[in-house]
Short mmCIF file of C-alpha atoms and ligand atoms in Angstrom, two decimals:
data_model
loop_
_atom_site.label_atom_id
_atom_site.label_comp_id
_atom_site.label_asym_id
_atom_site.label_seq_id
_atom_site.Cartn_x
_atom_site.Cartn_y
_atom_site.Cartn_z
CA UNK R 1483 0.40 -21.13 -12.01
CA UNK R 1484 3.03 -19.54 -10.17
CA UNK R 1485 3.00 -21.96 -7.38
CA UNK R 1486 2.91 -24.89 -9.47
CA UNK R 1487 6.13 -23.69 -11.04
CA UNK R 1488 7.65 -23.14 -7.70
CA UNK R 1489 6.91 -26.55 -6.45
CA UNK R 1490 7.63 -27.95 -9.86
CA UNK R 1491 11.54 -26.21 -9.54
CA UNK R 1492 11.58 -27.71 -6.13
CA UNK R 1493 10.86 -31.23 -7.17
CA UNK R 1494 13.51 -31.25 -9.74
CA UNK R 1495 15.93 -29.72 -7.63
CA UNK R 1496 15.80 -32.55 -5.06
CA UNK R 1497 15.84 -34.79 -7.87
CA UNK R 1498 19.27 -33.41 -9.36
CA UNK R 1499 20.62 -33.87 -5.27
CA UNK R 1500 19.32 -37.16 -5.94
CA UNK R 1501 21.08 -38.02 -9.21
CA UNK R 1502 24.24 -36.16 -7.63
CA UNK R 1503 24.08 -37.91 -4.28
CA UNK R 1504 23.20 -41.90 -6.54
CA UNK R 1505 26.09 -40.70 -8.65
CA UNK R 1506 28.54 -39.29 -5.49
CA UNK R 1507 28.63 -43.11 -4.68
CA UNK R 1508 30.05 -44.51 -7.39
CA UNK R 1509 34.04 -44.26 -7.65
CA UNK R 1510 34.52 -45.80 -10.86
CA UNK R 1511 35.01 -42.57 -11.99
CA UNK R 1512 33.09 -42.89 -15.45
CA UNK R 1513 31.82 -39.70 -16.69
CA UNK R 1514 28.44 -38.97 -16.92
CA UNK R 1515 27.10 -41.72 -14.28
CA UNK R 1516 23.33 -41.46 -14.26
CA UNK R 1517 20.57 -43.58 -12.94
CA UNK R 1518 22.57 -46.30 -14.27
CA UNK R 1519 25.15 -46.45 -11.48
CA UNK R 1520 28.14 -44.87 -13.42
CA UNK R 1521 27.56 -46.09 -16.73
CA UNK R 1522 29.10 -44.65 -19.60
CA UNK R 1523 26.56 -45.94 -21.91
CA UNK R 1524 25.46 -43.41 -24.80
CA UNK R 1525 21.45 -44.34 -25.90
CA UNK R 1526 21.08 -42.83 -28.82
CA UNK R 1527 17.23 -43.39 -30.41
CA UNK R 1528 17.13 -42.67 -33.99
CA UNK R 1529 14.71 -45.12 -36.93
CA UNK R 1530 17.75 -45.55 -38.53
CA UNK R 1531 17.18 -49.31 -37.73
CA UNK R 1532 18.25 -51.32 -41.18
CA UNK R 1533 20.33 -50.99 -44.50
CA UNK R 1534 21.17 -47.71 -45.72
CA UNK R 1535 20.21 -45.67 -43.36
CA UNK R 1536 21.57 -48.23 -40.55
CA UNK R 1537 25.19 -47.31 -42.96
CA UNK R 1538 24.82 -43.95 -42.47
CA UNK R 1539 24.38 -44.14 -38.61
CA UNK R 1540 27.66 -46.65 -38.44
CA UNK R 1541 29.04 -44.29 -39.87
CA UNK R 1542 28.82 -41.34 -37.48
CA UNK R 1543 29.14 -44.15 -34.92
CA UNK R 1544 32.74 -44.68 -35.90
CA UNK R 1545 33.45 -41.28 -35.84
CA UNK R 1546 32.00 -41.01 -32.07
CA UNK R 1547 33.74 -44.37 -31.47
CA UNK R 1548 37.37 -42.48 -32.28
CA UNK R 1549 36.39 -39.69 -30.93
CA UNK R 1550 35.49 -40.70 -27.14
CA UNK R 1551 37.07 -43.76 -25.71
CA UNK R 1552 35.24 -42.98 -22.50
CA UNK R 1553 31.69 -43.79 -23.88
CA UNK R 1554 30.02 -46.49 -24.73
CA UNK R 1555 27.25 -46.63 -28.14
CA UNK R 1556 23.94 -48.02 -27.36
CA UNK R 1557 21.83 -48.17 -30.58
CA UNK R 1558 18.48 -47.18 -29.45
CA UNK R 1559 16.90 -47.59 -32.84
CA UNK R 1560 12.97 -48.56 -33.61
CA UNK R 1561 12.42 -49.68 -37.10
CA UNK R 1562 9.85 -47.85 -39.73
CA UNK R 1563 10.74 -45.16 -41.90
CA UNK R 1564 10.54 -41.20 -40.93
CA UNK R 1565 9.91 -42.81 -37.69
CA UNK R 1566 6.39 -44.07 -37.69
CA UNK R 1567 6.64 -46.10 -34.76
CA UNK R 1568 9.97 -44.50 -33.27
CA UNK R 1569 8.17 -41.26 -32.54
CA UNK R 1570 5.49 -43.33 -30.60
CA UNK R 1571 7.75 -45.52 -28.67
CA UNK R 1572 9.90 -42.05 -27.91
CA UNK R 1573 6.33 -40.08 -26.96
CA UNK R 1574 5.48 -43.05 -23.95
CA UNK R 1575 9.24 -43.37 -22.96
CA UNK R 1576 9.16 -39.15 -22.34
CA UNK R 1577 6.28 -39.42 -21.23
CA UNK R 1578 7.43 -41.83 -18.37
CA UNK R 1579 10.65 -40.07 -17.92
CA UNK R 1580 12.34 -42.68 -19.44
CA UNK R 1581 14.18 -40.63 -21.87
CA UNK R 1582 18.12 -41.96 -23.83
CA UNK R 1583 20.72 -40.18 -23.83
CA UNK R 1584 19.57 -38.23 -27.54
CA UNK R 1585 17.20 -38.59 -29.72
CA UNK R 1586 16.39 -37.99 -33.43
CA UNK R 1587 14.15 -34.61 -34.35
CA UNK R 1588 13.22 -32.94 -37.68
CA UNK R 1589 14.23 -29.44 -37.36
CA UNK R 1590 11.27 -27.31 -37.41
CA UNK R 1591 7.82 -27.56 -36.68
CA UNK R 1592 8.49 -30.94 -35.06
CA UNK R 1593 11.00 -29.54 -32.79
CA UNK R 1594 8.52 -26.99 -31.24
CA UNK R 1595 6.46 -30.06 -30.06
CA UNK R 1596 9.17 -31.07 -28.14
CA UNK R 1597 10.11 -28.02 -26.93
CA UNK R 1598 6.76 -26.94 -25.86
CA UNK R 1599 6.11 -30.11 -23.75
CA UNK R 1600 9.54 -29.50 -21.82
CA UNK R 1601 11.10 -32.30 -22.91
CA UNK R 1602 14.47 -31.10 -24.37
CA UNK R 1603 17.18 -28.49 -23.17
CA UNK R 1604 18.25 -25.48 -24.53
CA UNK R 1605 21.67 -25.68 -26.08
CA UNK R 1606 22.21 -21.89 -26.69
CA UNK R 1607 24.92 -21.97 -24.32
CA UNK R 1608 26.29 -24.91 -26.00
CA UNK R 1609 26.27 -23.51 -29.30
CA UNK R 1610 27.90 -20.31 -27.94
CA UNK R 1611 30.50 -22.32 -25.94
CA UNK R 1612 31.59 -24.68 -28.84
CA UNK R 1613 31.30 -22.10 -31.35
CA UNK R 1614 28.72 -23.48 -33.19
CA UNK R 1615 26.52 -20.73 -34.69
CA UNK R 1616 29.31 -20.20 -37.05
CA UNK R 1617 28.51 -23.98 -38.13
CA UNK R 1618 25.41 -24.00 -39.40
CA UNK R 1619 23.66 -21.72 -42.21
CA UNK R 1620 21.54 -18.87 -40.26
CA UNK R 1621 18.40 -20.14 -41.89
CA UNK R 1622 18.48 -23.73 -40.62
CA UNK R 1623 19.91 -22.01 -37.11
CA UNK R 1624 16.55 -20.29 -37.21
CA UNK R 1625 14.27 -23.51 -37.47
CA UNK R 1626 16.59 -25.73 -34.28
CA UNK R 1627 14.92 -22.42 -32.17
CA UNK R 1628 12.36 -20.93 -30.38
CA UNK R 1629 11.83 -17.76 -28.61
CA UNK R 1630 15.93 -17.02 -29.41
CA UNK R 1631 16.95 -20.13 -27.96
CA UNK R 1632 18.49 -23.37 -30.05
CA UNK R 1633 17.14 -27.10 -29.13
CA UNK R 1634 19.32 -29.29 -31.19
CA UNK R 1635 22.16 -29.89 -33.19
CA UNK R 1636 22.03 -30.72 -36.46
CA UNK R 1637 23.18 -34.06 -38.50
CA UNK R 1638 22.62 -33.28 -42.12
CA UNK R 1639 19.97 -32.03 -45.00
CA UNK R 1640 18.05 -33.91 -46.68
CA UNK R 1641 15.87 -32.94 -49.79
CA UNK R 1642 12.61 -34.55 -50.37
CA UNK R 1643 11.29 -33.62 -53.80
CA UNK R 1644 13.19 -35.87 -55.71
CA UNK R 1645 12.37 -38.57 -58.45
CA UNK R 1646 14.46 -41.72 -58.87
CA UNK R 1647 13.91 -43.43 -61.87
CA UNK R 1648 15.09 -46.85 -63.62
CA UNK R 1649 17.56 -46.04 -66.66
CA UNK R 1650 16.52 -49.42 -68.39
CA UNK R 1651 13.01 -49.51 -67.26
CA UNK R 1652 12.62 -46.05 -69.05
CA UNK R 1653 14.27 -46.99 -72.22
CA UNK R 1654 12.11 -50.23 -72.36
CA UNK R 1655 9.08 -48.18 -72.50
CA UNK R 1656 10.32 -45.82 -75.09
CA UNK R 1657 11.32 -43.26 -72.98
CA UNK R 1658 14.50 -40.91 -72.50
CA UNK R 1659 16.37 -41.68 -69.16
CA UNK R 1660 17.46 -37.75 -69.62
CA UNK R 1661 14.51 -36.44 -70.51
CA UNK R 1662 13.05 -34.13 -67.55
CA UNK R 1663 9.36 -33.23 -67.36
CA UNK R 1664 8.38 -29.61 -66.85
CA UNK R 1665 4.65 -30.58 -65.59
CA UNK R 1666 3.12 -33.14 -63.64
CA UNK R 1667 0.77 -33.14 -67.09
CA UNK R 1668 3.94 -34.50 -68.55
CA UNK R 1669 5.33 -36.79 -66.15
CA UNK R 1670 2.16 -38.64 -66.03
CA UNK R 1671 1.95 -39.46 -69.99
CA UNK R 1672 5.37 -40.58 -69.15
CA UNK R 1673 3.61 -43.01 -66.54
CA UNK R 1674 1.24 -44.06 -68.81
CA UNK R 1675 3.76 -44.98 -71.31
CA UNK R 1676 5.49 -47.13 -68.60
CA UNK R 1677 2.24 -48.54 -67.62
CA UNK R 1678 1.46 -49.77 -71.02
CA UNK R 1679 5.20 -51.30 -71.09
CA UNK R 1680 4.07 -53.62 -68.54
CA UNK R 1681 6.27 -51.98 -65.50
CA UNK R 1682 4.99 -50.66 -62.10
CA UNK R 1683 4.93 -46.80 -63.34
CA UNK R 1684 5.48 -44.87 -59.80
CA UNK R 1685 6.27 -47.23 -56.92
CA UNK R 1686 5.23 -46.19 -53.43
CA UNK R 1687 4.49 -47.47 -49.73
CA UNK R 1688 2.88 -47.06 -46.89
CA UNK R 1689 0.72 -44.22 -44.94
CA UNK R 1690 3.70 -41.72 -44.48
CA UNK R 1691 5.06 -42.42 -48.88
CA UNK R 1692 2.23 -41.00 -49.63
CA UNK R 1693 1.87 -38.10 -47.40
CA UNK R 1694 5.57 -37.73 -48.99
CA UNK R 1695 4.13 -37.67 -52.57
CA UNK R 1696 1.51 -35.33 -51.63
CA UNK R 1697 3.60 -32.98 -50.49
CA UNK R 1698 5.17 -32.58 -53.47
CA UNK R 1699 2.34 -32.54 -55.68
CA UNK R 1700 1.03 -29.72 -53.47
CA UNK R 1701 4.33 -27.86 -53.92
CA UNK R 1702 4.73 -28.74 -57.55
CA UNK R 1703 1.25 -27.34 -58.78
CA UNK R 1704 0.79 -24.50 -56.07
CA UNK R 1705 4.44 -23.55 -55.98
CA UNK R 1706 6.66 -22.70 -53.65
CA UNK R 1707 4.90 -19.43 -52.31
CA UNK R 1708 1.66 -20.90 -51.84
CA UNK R 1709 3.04 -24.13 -50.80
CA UNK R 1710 4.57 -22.46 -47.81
CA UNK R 1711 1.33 -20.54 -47.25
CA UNK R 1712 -0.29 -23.53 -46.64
CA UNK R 1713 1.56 -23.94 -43.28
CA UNK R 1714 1.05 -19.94 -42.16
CA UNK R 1715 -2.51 -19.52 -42.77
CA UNK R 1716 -2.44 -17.55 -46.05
CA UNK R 1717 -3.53 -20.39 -48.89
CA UNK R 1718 -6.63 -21.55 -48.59
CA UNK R 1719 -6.74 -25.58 -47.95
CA UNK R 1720 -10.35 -25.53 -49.06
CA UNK R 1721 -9.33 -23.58 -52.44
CA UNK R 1722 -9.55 -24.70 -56.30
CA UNK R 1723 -5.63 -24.92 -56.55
CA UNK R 1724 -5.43 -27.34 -54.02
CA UNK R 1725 -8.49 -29.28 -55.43
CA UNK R 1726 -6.67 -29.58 -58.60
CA UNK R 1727 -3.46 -30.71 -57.11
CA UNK R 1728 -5.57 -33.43 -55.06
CA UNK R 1729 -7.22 -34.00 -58.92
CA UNK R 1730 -3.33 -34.90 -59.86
CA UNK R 1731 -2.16 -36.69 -56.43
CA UNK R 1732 -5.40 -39.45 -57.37
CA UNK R 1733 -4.05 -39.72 -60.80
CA UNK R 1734 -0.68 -40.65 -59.22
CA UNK R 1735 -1.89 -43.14 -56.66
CA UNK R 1736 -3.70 -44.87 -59.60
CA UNK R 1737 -0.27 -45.74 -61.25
CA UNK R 1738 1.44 -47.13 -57.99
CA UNK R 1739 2.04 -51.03 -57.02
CA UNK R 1740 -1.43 -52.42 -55.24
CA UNK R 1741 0.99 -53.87 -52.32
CA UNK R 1742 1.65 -50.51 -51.11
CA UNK R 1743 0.41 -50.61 -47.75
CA UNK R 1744 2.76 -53.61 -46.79
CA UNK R 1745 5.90 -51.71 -48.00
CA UNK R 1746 7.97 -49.42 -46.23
CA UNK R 1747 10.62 -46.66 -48.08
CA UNK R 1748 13.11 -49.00 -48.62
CA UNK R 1749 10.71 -51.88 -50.49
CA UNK R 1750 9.16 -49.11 -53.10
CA UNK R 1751 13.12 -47.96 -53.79
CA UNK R 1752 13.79 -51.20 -54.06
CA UNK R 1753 11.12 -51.87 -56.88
CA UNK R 1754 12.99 -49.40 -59.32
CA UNK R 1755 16.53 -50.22 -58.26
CA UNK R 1756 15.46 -53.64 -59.24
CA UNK R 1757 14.00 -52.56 -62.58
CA UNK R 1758 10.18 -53.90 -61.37
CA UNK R 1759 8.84 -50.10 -61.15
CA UNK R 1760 10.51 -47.19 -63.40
CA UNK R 1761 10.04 -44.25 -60.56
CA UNK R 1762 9.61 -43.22 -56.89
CA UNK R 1763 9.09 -40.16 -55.70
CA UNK R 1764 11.43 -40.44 -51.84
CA UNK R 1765 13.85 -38.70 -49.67
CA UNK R 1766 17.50 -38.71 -50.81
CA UNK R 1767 18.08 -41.58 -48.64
CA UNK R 1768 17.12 -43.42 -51.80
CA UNK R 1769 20.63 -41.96 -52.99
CA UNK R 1770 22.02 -44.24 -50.34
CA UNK R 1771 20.22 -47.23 -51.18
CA UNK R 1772 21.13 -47.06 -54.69
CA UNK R 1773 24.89 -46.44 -53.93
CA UNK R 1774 24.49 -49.81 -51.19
CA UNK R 1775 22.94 -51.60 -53.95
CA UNK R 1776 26.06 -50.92 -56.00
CA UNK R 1777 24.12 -48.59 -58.63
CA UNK R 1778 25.96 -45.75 -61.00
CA UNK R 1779 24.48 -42.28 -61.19
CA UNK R 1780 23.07 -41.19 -64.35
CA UNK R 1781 23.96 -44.76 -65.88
CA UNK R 1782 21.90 -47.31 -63.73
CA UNK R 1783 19.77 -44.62 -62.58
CA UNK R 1784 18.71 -40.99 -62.59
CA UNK R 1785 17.04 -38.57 -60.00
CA UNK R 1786 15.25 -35.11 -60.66
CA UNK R 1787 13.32 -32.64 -58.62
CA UNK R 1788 9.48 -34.00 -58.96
CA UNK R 1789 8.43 -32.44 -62.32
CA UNK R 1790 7.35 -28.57 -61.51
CA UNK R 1791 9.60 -28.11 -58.18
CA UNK R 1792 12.54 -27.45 -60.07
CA UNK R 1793 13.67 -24.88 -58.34
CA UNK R 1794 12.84 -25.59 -54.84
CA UNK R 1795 14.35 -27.37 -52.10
CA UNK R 1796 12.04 -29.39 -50.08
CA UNK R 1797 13.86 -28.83 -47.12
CA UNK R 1798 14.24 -31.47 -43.67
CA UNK R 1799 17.13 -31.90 -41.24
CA UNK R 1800 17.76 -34.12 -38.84
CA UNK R 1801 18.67 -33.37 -35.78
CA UNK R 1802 20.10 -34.74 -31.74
CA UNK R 1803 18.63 -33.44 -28.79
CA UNK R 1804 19.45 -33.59 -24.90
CA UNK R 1805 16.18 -34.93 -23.55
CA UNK R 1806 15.45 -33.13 -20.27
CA UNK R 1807 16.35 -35.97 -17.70
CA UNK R 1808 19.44 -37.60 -19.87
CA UNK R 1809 20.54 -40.56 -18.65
CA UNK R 1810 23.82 -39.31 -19.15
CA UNK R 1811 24.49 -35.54 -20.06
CA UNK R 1812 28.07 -35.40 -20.32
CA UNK R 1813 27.63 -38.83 -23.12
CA UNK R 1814 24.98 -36.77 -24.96
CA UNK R 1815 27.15 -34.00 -25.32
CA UNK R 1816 29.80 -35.74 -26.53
CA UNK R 1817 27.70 -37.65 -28.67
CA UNK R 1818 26.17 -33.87 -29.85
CA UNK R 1819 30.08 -32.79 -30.26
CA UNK R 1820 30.68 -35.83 -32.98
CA UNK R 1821 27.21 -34.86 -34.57
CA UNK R 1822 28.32 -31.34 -35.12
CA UNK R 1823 31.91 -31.83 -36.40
CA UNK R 1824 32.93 -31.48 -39.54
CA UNK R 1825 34.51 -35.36 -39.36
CA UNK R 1826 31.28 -36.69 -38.19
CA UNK R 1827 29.26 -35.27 -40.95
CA UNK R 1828 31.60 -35.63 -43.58
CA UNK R 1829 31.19 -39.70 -42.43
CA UNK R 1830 27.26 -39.86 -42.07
CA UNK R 1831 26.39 -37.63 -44.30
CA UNK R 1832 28.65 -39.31 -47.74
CA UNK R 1833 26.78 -42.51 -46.44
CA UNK R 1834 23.63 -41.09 -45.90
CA UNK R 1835 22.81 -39.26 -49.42
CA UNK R 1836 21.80 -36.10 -47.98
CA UNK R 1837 24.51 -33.28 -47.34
CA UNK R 1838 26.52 -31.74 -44.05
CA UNK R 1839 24.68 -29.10 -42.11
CA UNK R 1840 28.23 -28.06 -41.33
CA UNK R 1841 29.41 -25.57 -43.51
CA UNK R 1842 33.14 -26.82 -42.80
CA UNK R 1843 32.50 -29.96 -43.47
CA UNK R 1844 34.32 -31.04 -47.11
CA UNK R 1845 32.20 -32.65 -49.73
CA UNK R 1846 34.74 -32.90 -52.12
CA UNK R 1847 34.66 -36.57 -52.33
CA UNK R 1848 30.50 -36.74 -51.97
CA UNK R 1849 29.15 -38.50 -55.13
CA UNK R 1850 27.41 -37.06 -57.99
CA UNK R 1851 23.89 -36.68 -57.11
CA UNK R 1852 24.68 -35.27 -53.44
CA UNK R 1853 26.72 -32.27 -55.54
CA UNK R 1854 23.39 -31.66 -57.22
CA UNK R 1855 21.60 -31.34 -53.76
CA UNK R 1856 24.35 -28.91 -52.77
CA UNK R 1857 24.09 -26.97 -55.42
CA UNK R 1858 20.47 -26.75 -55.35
CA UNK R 1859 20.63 -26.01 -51.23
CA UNK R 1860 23.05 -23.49 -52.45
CA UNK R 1861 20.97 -21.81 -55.00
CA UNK R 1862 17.14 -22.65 -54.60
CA UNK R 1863 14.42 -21.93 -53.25
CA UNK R 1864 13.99 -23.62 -49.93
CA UNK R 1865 10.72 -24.65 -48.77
CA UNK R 1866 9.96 -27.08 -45.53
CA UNK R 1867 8.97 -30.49 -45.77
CA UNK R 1868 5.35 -31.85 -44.15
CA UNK R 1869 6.37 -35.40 -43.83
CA UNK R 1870 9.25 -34.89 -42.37
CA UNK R 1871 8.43 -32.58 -39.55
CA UNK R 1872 10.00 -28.96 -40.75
CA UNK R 1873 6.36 -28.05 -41.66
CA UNK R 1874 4.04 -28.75 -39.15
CA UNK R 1875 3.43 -30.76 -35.83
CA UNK R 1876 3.06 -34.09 -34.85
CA UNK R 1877 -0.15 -33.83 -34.29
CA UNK R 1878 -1.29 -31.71 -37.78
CA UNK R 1879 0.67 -34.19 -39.45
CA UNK R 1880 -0.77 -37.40 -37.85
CA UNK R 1881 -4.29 -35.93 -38.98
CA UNK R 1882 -2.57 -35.61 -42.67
CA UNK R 1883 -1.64 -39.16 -42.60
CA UNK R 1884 -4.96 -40.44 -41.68
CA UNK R 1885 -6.97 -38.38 -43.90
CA UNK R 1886 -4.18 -39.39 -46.86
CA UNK R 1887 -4.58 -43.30 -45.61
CA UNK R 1888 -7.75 -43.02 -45.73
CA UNK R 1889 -8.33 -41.64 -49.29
CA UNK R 1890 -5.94 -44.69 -49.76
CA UNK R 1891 -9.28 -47.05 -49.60
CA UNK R 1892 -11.75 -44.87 -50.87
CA UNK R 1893 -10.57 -42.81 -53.51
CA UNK R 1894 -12.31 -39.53 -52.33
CA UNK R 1895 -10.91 -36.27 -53.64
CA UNK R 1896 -13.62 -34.15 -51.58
CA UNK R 1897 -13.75 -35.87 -48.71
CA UNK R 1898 -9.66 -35.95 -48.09
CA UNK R 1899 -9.99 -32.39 -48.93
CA UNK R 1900 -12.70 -31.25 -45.98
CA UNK R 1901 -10.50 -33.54 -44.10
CA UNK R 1902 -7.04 -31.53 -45.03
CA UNK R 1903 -9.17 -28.60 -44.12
CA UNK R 1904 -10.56 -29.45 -40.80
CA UNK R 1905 -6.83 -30.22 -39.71
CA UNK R 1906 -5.14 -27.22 -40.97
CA UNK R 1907 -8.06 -25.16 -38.60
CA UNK R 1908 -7.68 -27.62 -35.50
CA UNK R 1909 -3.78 -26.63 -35.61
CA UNK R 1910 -2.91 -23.80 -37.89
CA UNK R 1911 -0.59 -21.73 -36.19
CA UNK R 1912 -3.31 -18.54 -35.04
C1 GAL Z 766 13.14 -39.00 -42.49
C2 GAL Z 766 14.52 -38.78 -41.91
C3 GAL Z 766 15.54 -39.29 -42.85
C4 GAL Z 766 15.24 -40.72 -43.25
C5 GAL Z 766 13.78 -40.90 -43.65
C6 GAL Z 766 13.34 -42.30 -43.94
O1 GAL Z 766 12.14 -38.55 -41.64
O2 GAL Z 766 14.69 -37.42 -41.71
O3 GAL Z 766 16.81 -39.21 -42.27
O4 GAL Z 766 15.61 -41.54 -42.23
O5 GAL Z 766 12.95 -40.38 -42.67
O6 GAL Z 766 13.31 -43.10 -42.81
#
């Protein structure tokens, strides 16, 4: 083991003289240089690919734009919400040592995976340097680390337990727009009133939606304790609660458009900004979508924590790495610089609907629902997301997703349970 180390220091070593000597060549005198021959080119990969999430990553864009003439933006994006086929493309392009300069990573569980297989730096340094562990809240510090040391910077928080509902559609089927629902019991006679209206009651799409909605079921009828115990070992997957929350998760499905599968985020939003479905249970990206569709809070529409998480968080961050390997270090860290400041977040995170990671950052002029996420962040509960990497790995969540796509076709309670429970024992944390 030892000697493979050795050998493996010694390799990259003469590759660095490499890069130095390819680099030592070049007089154009751009920073960062690279493989590339001097390029100043900034890759950044992210699935922020289209609309309102594209917005949000203009935004910070302009930011980096003013803030480093030297270096040149190179949208690396790969379409499909919470990056279902970004984090494939990104998993054969490490794996080929073809890394960009950054790339987008769910603090968390997610992060580990990445860290474990080598393929990003530490930033402690970094952090120390540029003064950044006086940034960010201690608790999200704790979840960009392992074993002491910090991986990433990052870009925002987003909250996932949150229901966006049509104003009109609701009022159409008797219903009040301000009415909250204490239980998922009550939220789906709600449905079925909307159902009998005529409307699309809960709109949804694809694999990863609904791994979405079942996260929140789980963590509206187990609650937020054994919710997290889910992800340590300490609730039982194979236990009555959980039966009963699958029980409610199948009476949800039942109420969502058939097309599902062809639909990504931004399609089953789109059904209740366009008054064809009255709710969908998403991200607050939807917040973005709305505002981009030219929508008024609590007029056009309204959003609430999924009936019985009120209280709780659902907690995911995004966040930029340095890929071991960047094309071009000193880019990345000045793309990592505009991530982290207070400017940049400000920017992204107003377009993006979720809220600055930065706690200098002024959200003074953030719109109405994104002061209700900051005063929940402030004030909740905070529990970590499974579809959105803070929970649990890549490969305990890909498992998730095809035991949740599967009950997709066949309706089976039991067997998506055995199959939740043979994946939390293949990669439970021991
Ligand atoms: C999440 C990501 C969000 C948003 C969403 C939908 O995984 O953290 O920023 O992009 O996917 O694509």
């Amino acid at each position: 083991m030892r000697a493979t180390r050795t050998s493996l220091a010694a390799g990259l070593a003469a590759l660095t003289l490499l890069a130095v000597s390819a680099c030592g060549g070049d007089d154009g005198g751009e920073a960062g240089g690279g493989g590339g021959g001097g390029s100043a080119e900034v890759e950044v990969f992210t699935w922020w690919a289209e609309g309102s999430e594209k917005e949000g990553l203009d935004a910070l864009v302009e930011v980096f734009d003013t803030q480093n003439a030297d270096f040149e933006f190179v949208n690396g994006a790969v379409a499909g919400g919470a990056g279902s086929d970004a984090k494939n493309v990104l998993a054969s392009r490490l794996q080929t040592n073809d890394p960009p300069a950054t790339f987008q990573a769910h603090a968390g569980a997610e992060l580990t995976d990445y860290i474990e297989a080598g393929q990003i730096e530490g930033l402690s340094t970094m952090f120390e340097e540029k003064g950044w562990n006086e940034l960010f809240p201690e608790g999200l510090l704790e979840r960009l680390q392992q074993d002491g040391e910090i991986y990433s910077v990052p870009s925002n928080i987003h909250r996932a337990n949150v229901v966006w509902a049509n104003s009109s559609v609701l009022q159409e089927a008797g219903l009040d727009p301000k009415a909250t629902y204490a239980s998922l019991d009550e939220w789906i006679a709600a449905l079925e009133k909307v159902e009998a209206a005529g409307k699309i009651p809960l709109s949804i799409a694809t694999d990863w939606t609904q791994v979405h909605l079942l996260e929140t079921v789980l963590l509206a009828d187990l609650g937020a304790e054994a919710y997290n115990g889910l992800w340590d070992g300490t609730t039982d997957w194979a236990g009555a609660e959980v039966t009963a929350a699958l029980e409610d998760y199948a009476t949800l499905l039942e109420m969502t458009n058939t097309d599902r599968q062809s639909l990504d985020w931004q399609d089953a939003t789109q059904l209740v900004i366009d008054g064809e479905a009255a709710f969908n249970v998403m991200g607050d990206w939807a917040e973005a979508a709305f505002a981009t569709a030219g929508k008024t809070f609590d007029t056009d529409y309204v959003a609430f924590p999924v009936p019985g998480t009120d209280g709780v968080f659902d907690f995911l961050a995004d966040s930029f790495t340095m890929p071991v390997g960047s094309p071009n270090p000193e880019g990345t860290e000045a793309w990592l610089d505009t991530v982290a400041s207070a400017e940049g977040q400000e920017a992204f995170n107003k377009a993006k609907g979720s809220i600055p990671a930065n706690i200098e950052a002024d959200t003074a002029e953030f719109g109405p629902y994104q002061q209700t996420a900051i005063e929940s962040w402030t004030n909740d509960e905070i529990v970590s997301s499974l579809a959105h990497g803070a929970a649990a790995s890549v490969s305990w969540l890909t498992d998730v997703t095809a035991a949740v796509a599967k009950f997709g076709s066949n309706n089976d309670v039991a067997e998506l349970q055995e199959s939740l429970v043979a994946a939390a024992e293949t990669h439970a944390a021991s």
